[in-house]
C-alpha atoms as a PDB file:
ATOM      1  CA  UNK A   1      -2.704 -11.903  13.034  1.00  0.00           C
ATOM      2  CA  UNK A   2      -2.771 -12.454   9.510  1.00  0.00           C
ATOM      3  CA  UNK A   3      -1.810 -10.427   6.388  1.00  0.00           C
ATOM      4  CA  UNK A   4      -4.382  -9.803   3.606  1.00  0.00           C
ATOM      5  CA  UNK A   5      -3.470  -8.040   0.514  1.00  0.00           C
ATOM      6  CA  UNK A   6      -6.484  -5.906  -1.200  1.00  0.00           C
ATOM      7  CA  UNK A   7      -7.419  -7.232  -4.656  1.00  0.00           C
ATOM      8  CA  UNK A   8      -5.803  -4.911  -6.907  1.00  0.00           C
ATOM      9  CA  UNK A   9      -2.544  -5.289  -4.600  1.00  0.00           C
ATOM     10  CA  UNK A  10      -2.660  -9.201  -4.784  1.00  0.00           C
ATOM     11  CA  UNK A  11      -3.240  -9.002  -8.655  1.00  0.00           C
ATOM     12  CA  UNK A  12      -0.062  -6.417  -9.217  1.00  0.00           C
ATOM     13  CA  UNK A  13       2.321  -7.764  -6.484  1.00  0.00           C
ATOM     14  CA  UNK A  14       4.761 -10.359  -7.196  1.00  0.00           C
ATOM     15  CA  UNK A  15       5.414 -13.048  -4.891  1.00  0.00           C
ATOM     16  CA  UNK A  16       8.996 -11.720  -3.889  1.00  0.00           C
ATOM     17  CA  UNK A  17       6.741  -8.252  -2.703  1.00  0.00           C
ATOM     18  CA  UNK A  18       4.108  -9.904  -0.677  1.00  0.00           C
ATOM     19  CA  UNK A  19       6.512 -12.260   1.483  1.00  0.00           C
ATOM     20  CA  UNK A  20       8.611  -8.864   1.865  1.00  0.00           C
ATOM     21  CA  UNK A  21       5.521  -7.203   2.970  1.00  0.00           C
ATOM     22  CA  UNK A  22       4.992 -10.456   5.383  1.00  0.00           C
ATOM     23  CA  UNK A  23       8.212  -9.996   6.588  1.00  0.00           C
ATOM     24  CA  UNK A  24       8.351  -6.496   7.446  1.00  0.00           C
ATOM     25  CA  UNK A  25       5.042  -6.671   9.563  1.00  0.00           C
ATOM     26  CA  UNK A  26       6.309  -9.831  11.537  1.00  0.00           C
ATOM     27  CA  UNK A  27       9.096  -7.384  12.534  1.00  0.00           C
ATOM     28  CA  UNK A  28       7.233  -4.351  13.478  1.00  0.00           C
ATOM     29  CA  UNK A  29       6.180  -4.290  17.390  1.00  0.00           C
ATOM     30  CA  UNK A  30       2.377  -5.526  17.887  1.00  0.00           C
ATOM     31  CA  UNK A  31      -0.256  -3.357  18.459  1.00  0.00           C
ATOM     32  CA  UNK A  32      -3.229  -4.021  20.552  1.00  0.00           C
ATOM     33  CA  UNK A  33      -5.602  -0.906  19.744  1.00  0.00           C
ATOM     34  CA  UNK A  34      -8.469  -2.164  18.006  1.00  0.00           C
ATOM     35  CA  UNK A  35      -7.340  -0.314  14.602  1.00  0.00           C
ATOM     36  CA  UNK A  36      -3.736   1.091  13.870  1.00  0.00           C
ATOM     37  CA  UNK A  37      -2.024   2.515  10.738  1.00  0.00           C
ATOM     38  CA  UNK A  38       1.448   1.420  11.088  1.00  0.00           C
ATOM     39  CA  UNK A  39       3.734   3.225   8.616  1.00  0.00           C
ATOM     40  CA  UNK A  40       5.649   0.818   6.490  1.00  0.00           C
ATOM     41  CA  UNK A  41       7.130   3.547   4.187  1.00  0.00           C
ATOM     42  CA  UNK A  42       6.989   7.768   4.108  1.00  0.00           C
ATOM     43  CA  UNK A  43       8.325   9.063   0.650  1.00  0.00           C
ATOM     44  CA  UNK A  44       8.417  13.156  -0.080  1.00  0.00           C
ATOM     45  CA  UNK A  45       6.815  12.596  -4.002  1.00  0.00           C
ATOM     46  CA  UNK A  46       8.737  14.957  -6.596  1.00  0.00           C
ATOM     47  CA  UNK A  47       5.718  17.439  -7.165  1.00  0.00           C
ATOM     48  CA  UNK A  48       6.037  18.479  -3.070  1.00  0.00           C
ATOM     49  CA  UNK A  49       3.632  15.579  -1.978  1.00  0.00           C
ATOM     50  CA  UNK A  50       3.540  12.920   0.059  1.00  0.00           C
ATOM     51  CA  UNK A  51       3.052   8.786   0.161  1.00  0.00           C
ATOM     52  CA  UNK A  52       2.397   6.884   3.279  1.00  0.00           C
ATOM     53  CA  UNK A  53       2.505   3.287   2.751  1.00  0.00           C
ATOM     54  CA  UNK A  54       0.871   1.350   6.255  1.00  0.00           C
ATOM     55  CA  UNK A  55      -0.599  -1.759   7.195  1.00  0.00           C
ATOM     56  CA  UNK A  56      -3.866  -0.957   8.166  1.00  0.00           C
ATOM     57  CA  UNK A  57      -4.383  -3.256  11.272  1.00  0.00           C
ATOM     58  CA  UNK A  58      -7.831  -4.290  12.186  1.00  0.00           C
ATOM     59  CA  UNK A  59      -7.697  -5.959  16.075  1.00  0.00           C
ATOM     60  CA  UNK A  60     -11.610  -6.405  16.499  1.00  0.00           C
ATOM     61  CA  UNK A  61     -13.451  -9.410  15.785  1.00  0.00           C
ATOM     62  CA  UNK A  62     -15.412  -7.925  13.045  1.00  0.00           C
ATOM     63  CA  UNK A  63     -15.267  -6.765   9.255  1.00  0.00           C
ATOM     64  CA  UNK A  64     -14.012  -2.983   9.480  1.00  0.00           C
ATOM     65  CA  UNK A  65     -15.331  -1.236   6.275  1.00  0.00           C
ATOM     66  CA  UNK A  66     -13.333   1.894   5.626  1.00  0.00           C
ATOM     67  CA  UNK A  67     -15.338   4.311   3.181  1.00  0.00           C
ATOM     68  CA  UNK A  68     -13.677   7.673   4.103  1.00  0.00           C
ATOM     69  CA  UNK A  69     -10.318   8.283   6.006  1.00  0.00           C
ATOM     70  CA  UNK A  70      -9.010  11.590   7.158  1.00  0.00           C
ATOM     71  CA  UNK A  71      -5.391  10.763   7.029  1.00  0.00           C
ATOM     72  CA  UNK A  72      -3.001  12.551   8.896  1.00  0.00           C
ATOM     73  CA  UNK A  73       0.961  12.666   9.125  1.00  0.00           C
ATOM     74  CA  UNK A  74       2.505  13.652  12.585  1.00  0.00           C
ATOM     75  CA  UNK A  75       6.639  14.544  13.049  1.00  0.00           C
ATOM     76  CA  UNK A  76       8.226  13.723  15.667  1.00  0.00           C
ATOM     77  CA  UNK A  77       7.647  16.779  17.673  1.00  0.00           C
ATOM     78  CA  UNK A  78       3.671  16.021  17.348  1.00  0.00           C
ATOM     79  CA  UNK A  79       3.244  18.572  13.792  1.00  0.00           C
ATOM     80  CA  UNK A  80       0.736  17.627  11.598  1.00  0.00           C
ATOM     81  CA  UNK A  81       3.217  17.630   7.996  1.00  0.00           C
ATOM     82  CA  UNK A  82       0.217  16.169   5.734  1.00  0.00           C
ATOM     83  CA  UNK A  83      -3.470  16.129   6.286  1.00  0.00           C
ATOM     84  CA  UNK A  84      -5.859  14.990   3.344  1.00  0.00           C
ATOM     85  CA  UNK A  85      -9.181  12.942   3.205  1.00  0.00           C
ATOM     86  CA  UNK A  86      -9.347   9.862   1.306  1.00  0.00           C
ATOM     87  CA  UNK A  87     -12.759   8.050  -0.117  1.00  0.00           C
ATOM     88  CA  UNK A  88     -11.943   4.329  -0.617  1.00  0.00           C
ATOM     89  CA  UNK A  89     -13.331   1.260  -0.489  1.00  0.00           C
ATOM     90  CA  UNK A  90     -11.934  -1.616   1.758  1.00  0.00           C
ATOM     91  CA  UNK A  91     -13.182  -4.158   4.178  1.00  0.00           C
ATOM     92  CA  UNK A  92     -10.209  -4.936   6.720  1.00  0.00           C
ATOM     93  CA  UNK A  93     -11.399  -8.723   7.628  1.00  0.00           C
ATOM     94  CA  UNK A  94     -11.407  -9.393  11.673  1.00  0.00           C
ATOM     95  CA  UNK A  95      -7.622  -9.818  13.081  1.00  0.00           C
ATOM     96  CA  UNK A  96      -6.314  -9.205   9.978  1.00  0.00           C
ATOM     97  CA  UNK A  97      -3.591  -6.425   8.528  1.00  0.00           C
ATOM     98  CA  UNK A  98      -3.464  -5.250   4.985  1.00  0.00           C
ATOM     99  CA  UNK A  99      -0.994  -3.085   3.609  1.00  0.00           C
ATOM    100  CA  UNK A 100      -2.243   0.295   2.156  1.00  0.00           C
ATOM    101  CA  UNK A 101      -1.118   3.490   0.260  1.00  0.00           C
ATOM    102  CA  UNK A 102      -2.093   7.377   0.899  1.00  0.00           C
ATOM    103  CA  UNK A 103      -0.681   9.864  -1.566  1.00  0.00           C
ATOM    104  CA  UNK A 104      -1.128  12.972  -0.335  1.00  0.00           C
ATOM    105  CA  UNK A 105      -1.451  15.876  -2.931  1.00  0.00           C
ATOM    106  CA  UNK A 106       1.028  18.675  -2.443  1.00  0.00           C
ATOM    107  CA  UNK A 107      -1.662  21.425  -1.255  1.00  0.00           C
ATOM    108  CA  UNK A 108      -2.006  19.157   1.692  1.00  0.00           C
ATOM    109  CA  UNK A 109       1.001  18.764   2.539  1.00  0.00           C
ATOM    110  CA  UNK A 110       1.918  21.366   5.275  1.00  0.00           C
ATOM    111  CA  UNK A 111       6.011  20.236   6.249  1.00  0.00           C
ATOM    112  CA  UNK A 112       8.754  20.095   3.741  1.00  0.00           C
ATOM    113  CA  UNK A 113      10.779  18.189   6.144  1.00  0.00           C
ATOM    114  CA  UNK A 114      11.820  15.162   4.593  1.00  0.00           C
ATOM    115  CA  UNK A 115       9.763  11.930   6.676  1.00  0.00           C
ATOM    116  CA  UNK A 116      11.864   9.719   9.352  1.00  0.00           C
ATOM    117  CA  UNK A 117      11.018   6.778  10.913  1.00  0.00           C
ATOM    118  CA  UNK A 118       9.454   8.811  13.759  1.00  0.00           C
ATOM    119  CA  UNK A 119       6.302  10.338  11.871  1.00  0.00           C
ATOM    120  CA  UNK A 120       3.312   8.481  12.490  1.00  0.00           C
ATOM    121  CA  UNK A 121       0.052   7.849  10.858  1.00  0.00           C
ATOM    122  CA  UNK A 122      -3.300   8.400  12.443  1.00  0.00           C
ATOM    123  CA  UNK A 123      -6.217   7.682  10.371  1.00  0.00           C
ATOM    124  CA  UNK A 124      -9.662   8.987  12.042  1.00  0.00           C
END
């Protein structure tokens, strides 16, 4: 499995960021589903929403093209605490991970808990 970064993340990332990036997804535990959104970072934003950096994990051998995302955030007790649909435009290459960003706007965020390592992502 390789790590990709999008375009406008290559261009804006420094070096030092990407091999931390690298680094952090050689440590996280593999995945075998053929897609997976494996949180990297949650962050509460100051204006009551919410930013979900994941690597987006494509397992198939095939381009995934990812147009429109309903992105949700789960607690640990299975709540949905953010729920928002995203329009985008990225092409996950075949056994590849890329690291991506969701900022949720504060109407759709439904928890003010503050996010722990045990929230997941699930992107349908």
């Amino acid at each position: 499995m390789q790590i990709i970064f999008e375009e406008t993340w290559e261009a804006t990332l420094s070096d030092q960021q990407k091999q931390a990036f690298i680094h952090q997804y050689e440590t996280k535990r593999s995945v075998h589903e053929e897609f997976t959104a494996t949180p990297i970072l949650l962050k509460r934003k100051r204006n009551g929403g919410l930013a979900a950096t994941v690597f987006l994990q494509n397992n198939r051998d095939e381009l995934l093209s990812i147009r429109e995302a309903t992105v949700c955030v789960v607690n640990e007790q299975g709540e949905t605490a953010a729920k928002e649909t995203f329009s985008l435009s990225l092409d996950i290459p075949a056994f590849t991970a890329t690291p991506w960003s969701f900022v949720f706007l504060p109407t759709y965020v439904d928890s003010m808990e503050e996010p722990t390592d045990g929230w997941k992502v699930i992107i349908k």
